[in-house]
Coordinates of C-alpha atoms and ligand atoms in Angstrom, one line a residue:
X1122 CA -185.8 177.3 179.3
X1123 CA -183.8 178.2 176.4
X1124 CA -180.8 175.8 175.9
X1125 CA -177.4 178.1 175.9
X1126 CA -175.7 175.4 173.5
X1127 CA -176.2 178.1 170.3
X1128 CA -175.6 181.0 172.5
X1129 CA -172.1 179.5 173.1
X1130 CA -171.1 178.4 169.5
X1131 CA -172.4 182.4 168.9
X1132 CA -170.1 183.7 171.3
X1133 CA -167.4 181.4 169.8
X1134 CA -168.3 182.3 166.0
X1135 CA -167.6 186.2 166.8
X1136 CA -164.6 185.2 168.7
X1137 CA -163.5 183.9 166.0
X1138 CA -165.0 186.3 162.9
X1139 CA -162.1 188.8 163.3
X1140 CA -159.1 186.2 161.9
X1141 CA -157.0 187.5 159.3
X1142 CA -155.0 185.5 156.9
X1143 CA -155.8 183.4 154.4
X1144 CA -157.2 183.7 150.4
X1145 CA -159.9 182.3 148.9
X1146 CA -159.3 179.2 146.2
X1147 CA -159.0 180.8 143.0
X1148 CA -157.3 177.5 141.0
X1149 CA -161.0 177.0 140.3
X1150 CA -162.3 180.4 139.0
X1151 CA -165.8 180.3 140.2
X1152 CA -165.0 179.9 143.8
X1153 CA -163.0 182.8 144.0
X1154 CA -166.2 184.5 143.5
X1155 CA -167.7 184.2 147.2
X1156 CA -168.0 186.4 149.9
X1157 CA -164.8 185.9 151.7
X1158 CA -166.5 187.4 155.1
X1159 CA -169.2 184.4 155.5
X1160 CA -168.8 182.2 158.8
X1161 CA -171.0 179.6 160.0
X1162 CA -170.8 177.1 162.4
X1163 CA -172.7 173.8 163.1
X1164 CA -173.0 170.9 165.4
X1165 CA -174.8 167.5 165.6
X1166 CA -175.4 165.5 168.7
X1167 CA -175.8 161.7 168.4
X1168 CA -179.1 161.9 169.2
X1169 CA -180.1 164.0 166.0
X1170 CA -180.2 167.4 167.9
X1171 CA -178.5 170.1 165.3
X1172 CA -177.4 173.4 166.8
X1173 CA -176.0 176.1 164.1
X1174 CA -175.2 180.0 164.1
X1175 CA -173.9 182.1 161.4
X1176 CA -174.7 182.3 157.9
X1177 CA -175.8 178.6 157.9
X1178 CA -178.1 178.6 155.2
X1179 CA -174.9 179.7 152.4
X1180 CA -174.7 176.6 150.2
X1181 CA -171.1 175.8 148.8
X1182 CA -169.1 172.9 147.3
X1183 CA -168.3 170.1 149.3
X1184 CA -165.1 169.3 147.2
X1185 CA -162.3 167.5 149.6
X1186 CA -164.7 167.2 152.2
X1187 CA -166.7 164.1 149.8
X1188 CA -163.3 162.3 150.2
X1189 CA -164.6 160.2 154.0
X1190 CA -168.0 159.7 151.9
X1191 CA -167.2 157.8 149.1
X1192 CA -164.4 156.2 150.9
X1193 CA -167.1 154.9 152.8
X1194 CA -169.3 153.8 149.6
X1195 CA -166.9 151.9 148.4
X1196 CA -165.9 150.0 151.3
X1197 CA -169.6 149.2 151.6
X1198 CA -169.9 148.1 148.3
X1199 CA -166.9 146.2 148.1
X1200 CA -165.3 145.3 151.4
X1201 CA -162.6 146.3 152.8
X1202 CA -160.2 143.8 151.3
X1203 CA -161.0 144.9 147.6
X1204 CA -160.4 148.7 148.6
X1205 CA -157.5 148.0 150.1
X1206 CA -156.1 146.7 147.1
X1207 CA -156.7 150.1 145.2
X1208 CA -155.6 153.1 148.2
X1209 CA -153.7 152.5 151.5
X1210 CA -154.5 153.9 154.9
X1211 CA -151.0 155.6 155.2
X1212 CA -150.7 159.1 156.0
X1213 CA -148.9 160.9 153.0
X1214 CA -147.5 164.1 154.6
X1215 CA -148.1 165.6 151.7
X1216 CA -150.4 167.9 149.6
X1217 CA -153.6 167.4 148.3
X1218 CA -152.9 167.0 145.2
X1219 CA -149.3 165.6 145.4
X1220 CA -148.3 163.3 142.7
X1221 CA -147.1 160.5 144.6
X1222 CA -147.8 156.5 145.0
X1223 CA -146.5 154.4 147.4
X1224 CA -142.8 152.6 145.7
X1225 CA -143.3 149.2 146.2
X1226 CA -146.8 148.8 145.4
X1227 CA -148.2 151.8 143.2
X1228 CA -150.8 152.3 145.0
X1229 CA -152.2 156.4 146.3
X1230 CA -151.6 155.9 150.3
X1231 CA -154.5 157.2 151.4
X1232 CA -158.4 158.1 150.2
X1233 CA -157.8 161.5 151.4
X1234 CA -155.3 162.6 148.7
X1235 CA -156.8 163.3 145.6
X1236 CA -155.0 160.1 144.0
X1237 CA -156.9 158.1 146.3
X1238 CA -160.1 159.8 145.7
X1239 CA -160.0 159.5 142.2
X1240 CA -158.9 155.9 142.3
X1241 CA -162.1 155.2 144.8
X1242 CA -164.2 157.3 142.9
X1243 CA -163.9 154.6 140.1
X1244 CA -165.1 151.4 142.1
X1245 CA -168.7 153.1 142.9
X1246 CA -171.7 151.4 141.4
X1247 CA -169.4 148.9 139.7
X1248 CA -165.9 149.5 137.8
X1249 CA -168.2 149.5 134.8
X1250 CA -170.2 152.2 135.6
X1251 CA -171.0 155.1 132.7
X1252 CA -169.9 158.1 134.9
X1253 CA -173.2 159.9 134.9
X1254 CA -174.7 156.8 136.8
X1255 CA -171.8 156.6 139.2
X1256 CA -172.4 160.2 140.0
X1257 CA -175.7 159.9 140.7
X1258 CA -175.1 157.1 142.7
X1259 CA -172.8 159.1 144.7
X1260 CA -175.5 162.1 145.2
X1261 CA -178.1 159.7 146.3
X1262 CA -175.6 158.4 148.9
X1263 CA -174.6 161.9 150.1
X1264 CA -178.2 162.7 150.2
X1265 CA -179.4 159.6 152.7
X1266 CA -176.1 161.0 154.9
X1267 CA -177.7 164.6 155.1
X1268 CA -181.2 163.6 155.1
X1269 CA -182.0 165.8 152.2
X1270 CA -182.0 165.6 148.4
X1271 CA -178.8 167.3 147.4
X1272 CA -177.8 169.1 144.2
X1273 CA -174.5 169.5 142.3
X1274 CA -173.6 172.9 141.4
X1275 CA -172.8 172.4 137.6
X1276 CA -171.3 175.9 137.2
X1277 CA -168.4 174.8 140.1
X1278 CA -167.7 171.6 138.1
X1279 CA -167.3 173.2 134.5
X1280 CA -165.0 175.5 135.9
X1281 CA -162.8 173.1 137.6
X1282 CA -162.8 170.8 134.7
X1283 CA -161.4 173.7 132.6
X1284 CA -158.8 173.9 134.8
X1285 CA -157.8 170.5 135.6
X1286 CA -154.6 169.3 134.2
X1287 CA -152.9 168.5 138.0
X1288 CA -156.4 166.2 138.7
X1289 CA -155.6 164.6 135.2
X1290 CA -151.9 163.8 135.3
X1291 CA -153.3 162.1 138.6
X1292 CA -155.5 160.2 136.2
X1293 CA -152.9 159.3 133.7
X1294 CA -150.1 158.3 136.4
X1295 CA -153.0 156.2 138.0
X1296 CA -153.8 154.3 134.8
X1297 CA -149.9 153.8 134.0
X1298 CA -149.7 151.7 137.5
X1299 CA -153.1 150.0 136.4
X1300 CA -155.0 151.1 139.5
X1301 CA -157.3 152.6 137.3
X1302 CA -158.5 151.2 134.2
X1303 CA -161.0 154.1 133.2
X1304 CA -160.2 156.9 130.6
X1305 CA -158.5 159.7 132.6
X1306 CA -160.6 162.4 131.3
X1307 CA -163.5 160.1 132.4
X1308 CA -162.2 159.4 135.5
X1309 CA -161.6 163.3 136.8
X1310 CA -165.0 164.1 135.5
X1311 CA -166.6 161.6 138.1
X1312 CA -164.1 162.7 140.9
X1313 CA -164.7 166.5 140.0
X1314 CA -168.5 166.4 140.0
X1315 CA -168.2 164.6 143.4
X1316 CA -166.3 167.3 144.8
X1317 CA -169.1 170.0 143.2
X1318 CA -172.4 168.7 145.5
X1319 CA -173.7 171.4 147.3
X1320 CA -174.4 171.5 151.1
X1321 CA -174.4 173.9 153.9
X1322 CA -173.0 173.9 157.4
X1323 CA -175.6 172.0 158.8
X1324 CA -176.1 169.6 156.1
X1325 CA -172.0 168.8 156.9
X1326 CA -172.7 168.4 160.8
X1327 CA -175.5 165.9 160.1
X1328 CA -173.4 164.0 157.4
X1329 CA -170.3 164.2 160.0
X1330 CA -172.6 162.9 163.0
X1331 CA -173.4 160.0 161.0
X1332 CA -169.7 158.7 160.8
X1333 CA -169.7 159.4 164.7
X1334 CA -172.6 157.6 165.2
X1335 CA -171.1 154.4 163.8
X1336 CA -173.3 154.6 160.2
X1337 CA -176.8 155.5 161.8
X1338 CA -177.6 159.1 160.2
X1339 CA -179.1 160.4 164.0
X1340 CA -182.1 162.9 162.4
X1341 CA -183.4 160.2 160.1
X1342 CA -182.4 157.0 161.7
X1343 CA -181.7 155.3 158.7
X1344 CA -178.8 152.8 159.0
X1345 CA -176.3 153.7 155.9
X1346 CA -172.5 152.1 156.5
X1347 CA -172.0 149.1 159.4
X1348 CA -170.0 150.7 162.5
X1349 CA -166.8 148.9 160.9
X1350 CA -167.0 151.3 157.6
X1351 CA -168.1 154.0 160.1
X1352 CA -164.7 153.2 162.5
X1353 CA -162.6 152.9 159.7
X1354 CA -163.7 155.7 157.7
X1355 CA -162.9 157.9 160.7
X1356 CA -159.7 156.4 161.6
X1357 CA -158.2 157.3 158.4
X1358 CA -159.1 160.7 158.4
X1359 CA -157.7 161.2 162.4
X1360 CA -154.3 160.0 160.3
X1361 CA -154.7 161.5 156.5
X1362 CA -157.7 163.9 156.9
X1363 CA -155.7 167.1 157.3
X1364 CA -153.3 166.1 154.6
X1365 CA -149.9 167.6 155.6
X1366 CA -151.1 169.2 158.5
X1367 CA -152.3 165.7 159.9
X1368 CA -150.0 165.3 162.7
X1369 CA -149.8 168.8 164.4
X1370 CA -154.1 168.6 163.9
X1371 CA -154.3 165.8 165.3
X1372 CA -152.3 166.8 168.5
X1373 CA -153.7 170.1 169.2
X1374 CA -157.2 169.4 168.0
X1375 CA -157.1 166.2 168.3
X1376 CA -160.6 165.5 166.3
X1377 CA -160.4 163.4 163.4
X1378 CA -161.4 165.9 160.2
X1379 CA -161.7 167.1 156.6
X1380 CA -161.3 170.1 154.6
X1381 CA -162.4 171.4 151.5
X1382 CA -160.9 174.3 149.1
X1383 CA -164.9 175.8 149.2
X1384 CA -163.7 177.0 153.1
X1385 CA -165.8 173.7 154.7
X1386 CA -164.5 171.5 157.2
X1387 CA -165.9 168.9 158.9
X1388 CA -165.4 166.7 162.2
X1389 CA -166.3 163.6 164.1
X1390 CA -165.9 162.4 167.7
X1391 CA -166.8 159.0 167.6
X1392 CA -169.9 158.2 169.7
X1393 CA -170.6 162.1 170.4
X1394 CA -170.7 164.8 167.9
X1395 CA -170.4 166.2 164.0
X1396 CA -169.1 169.0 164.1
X1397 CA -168.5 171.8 160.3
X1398 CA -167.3 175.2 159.7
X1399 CA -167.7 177.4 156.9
X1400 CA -165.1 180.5 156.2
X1401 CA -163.7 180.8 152.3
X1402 CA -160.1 182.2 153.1
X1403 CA -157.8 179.2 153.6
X1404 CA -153.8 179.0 154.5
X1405 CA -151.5 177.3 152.7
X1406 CA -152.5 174.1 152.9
X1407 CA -155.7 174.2 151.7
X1408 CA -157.2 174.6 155.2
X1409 CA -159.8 177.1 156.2
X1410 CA -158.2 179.5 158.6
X1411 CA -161.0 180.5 160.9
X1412 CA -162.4 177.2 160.3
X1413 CA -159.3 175.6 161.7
X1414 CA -159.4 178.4 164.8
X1415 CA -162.9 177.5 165.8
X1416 CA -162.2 173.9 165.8
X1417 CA -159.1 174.4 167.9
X1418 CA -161.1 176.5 170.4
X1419 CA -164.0 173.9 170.0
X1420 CA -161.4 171.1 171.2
X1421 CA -160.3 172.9 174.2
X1422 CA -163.2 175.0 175.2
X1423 CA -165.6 172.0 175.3
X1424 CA -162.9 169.0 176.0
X1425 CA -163.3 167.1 172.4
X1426 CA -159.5 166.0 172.5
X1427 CA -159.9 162.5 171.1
X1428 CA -157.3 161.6 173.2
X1429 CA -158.4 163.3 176.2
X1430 CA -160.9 160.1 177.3
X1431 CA -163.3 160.4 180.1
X1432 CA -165.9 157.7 181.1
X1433 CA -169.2 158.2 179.5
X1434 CA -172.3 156.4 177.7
X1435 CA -174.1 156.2 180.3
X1436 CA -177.9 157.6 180.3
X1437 CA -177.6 161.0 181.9
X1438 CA -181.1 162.1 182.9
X1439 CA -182.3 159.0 185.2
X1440 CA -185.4 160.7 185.9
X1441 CA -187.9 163.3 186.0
X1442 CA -189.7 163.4 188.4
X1443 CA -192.7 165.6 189.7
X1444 CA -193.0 165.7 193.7
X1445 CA -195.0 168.1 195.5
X1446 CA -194.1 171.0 194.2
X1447 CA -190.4 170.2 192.8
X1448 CA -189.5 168.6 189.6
X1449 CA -186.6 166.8 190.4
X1450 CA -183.9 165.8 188.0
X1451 CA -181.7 163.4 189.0
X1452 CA -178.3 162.8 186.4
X1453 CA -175.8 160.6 186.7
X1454 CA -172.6 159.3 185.2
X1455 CA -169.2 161.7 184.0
X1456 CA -171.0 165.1 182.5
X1457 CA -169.3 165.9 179.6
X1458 CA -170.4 168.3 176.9
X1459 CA -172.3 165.4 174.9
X1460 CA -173.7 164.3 178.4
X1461 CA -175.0 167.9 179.3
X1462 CA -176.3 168.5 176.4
X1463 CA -178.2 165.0 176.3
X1464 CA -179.1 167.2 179.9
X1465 CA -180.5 170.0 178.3
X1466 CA -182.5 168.4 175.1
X1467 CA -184.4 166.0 177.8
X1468 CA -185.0 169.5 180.3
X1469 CA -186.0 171.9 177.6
X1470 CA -188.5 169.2 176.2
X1471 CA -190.4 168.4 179.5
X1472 CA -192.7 170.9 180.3
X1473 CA -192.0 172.2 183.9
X1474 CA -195.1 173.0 186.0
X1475 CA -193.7 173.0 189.6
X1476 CA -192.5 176.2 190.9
X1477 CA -189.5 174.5 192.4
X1478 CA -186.6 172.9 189.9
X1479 CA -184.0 170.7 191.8
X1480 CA -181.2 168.8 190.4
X1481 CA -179.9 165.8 191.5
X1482 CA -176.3 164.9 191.3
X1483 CA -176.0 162.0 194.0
X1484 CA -174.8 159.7 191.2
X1485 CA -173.1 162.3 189.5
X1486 CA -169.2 161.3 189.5
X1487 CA -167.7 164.1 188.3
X1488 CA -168.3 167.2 185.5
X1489 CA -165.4 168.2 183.0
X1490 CA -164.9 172.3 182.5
X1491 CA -167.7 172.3 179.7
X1492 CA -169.8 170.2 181.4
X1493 CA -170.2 172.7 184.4
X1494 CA -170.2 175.3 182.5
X1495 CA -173.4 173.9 181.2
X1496 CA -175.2 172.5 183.7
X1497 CA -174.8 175.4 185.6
X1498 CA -176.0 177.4 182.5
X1499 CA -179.2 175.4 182.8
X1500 CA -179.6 176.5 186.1
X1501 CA -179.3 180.2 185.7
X1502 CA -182.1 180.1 183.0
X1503 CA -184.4 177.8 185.0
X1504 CA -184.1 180.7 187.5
X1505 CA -184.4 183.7 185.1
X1506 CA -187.3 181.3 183.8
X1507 CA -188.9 182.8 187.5
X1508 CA -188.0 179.0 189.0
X1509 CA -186.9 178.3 192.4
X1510 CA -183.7 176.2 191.7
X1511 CA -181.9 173.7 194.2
X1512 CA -179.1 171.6 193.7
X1513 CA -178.8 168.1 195.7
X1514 CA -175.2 167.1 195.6
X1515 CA -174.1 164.7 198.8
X1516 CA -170.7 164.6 197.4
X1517 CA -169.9 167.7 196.3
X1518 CA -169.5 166.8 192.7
X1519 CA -170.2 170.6 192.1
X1520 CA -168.3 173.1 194.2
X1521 CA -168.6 176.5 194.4
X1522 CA -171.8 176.4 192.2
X1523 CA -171.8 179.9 191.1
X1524 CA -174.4 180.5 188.2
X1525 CA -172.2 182.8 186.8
X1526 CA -173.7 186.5 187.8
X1527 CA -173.0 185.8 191.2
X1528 CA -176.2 183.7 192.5
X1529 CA -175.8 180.3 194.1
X1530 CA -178.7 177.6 193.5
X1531 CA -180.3 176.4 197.3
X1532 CA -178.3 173.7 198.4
X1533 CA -180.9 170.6 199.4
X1534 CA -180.4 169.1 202.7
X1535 CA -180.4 164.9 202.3
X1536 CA -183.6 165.5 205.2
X1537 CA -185.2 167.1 202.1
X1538 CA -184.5 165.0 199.2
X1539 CA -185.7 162.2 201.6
X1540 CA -188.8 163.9 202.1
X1541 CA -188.9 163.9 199.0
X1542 CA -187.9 160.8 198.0
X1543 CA -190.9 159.2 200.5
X1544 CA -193.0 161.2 199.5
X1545 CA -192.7 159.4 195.6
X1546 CA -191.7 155.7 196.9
X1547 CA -188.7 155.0 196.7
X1548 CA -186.3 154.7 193.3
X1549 CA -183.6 151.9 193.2
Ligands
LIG521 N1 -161.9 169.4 143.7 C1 -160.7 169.8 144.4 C2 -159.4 169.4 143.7 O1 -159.3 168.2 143.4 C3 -160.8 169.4 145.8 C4 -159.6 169.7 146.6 C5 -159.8 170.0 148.1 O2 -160.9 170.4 148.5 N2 -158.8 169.9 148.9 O3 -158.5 170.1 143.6

């Protein structure tokens, strides 16, 4: 069985191909040179599995979307306390690049805007630190978050420098208040080539799943922040993340986020997913437009409100079990999409050898729209697959299971699954 979860994010990617609106950065020159028209899309499960469609192998510059990332360095390297005393956790409702510090205490309000980036950018690898070694220290760190050695794109970060002088007065009015202590010119060189590493879609949905995944990046296992950096990473961008969009985002999308001027846009849901778009063309605020569409259509098509809590964690697949001639597959616990998707990597990887498929949901308690939607999925491919499929569900967790062309799994009759069950020895 093929697992529908790319066949869905296709569907949703051409959806979503035809919005208008929206012009490409051109304040740097060289990234008004790209293809306005590509699209990708990418997710990462907690458990490591990516899923991507679209022109996912188009590298571009991870600019404001390297904010969340060295945020999080330099709360690992210096505690929270200490980064506190440089950049708030106050949204801004502002721009980007807004020239504003809090009144009373001077400082940016937030990591997200570039003031706070650029004062955060200083305290990695020591206030000390030549820029060329902070840099690098910065790629290595973004490289152990994608699981890949990443590049910076040199060409990106000469043109921005040569056309920089909002970034610098940022610098200067930063220095003024003594939150900086670096040369200005210094100082926007190290933010600037931190905004200019490369990545691709995937690369963003690996780096986001790590933040969701409270600091463990899920591909490679490696530990690389604690869960409180992780937590607090994320909370500030579910406030600041969107910049002056950050309230209405965080409403109707509802998944904490971060954009770039490239067209990239990445998002977490804590304990399930990283999830990144790529489409050049960007509104007003910076935002990529069909990136932002896709997310919002994410949100409601597969239930990743923030806000919208369900009960999960729990193991889904309990078993797999080969009887007689069924494999049975007994799942339990709230099926969201995280949980039917744990579903589907656990199916698709156990070779089935038994004619008859059934799939039992006596400890189910309940499915959400996406999670149906899947499951059910499953089950039409497991019978186009040429398998007899049943469905074992006491409580009627699952009405009306209609596979979607019209055919209905065979119900099991408890006489059955007892049968069955006796025929193993019985499970607790
Ligand atoms: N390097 C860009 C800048 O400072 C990043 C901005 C962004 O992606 N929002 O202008």
């Amino acid at each position: 069985m093929r697992t529908p979860i790319p066949d869905y994010l296709d569907e949703l990617m051409r959806d979503c191909a035809g919005t208008r609106g929206g012009n490409v950065a051109d304040y740097i020159p060289e990234l008004s040179k790209v293809d306005p028209s590509l699209l990708s899309v990418a997710v990462c499960a907690t458990n490591g599995h990516v899923y991507s469609v679209g022109d996912d192998t188009a590298k571009f510059t991870i600019q404001s979307m390297s904010k969340p990332f060295v945020y999080a360095a330099a709360l690992e390297e210096h505690g929270l306390k200490r980064v506190l005393e440089v950049v708030d956790v106050e949204p801004s409702g502002e721009a980007f690049n807004e020239l504003s510090l809090d009144d009373e205490t001077g400082r940016p309000l937030n990591p997200m805007i570039n003031a706070g980036a650029i004062a955060v950018n200083q305290l990695i690898n020591g206030e000390e630190s030549p820029v060329p070694e902070r840099v690098d220290y910065i790629l290595d760190f973004f490289s152990r978050f994608a699981g890949r050695e990443l590049t910076i794109n040199h060409t990106v970060a000469d043109s921005e420098l040569e056309h920089v002088d909002r970034n610098l007065s940022l610098a200067h009015m930063l220095r003024s208040y003594d939150v900086i202590q670096d040369d200005a010119q210094d100082a926007v060189r190290g933010y600037v080539e931190q905004c200019s590493i490369e990545v691709d879609v995937r690369d963003l949905a690996v780096m986001a799943a790590t933040l969701a995944n409270g600091g463990v990046q899920p591909v490679t296992g490696e530990r690389i922040i604690s869960a409180s950096v992780a937590r607090q990473v994320q909370a500030v961008m579910a406030s600041a993340g969107m910049y002056d969009a950050a309230g209405r985002w965080m409403t109707t999308v509802g998944i904490p986020a971060k954009s770039g001027v490239s067209g990239g846009m990445l998002g977490t849901l804590p304990g399930q997913l990283g999830l990144a778009t790529f489409s050049p063309p960007l509104d007003g605020k910076g935002n990529s437009v069909a990136g932002a569409r896709i997310f919002r259509r994410l949100s409601q098509d597969m239930g990743l409100h923030l806000m919208a809590t369900e009960p999960y964690g729990v193991q889904t697949v309990r078993s797999i079990r080969e009887i007689d001639t069924f494999t049975v597959v007994r799942i339990q616990g709230h099926i969201n999409f995280s949980a039917a998707e744990r579903f589907l990597s656990q199916l698709t990887s156990h070779d089935i050898d038994t004619q008859c498929v059934a799939i039992d949901l006596a400890r189910v308690s309940g499915f959400n729209s996406v999670g149906r939607r899947i499951v059910l999925e499953a089950m039409r491919r497991l019978a186009g697959d040429g398998r007899d499929v049943f469905v074992y569900d006491p409580d009627e967790v699952l009405p009306d299971p209609d596979l979607g062309d019209g055919t209905y799994p065979e119900r099991m009759s408890d006489e059955k699954m007892l049968e069955l069950q006796e025929l193993h020895g019985n499970e607790s």
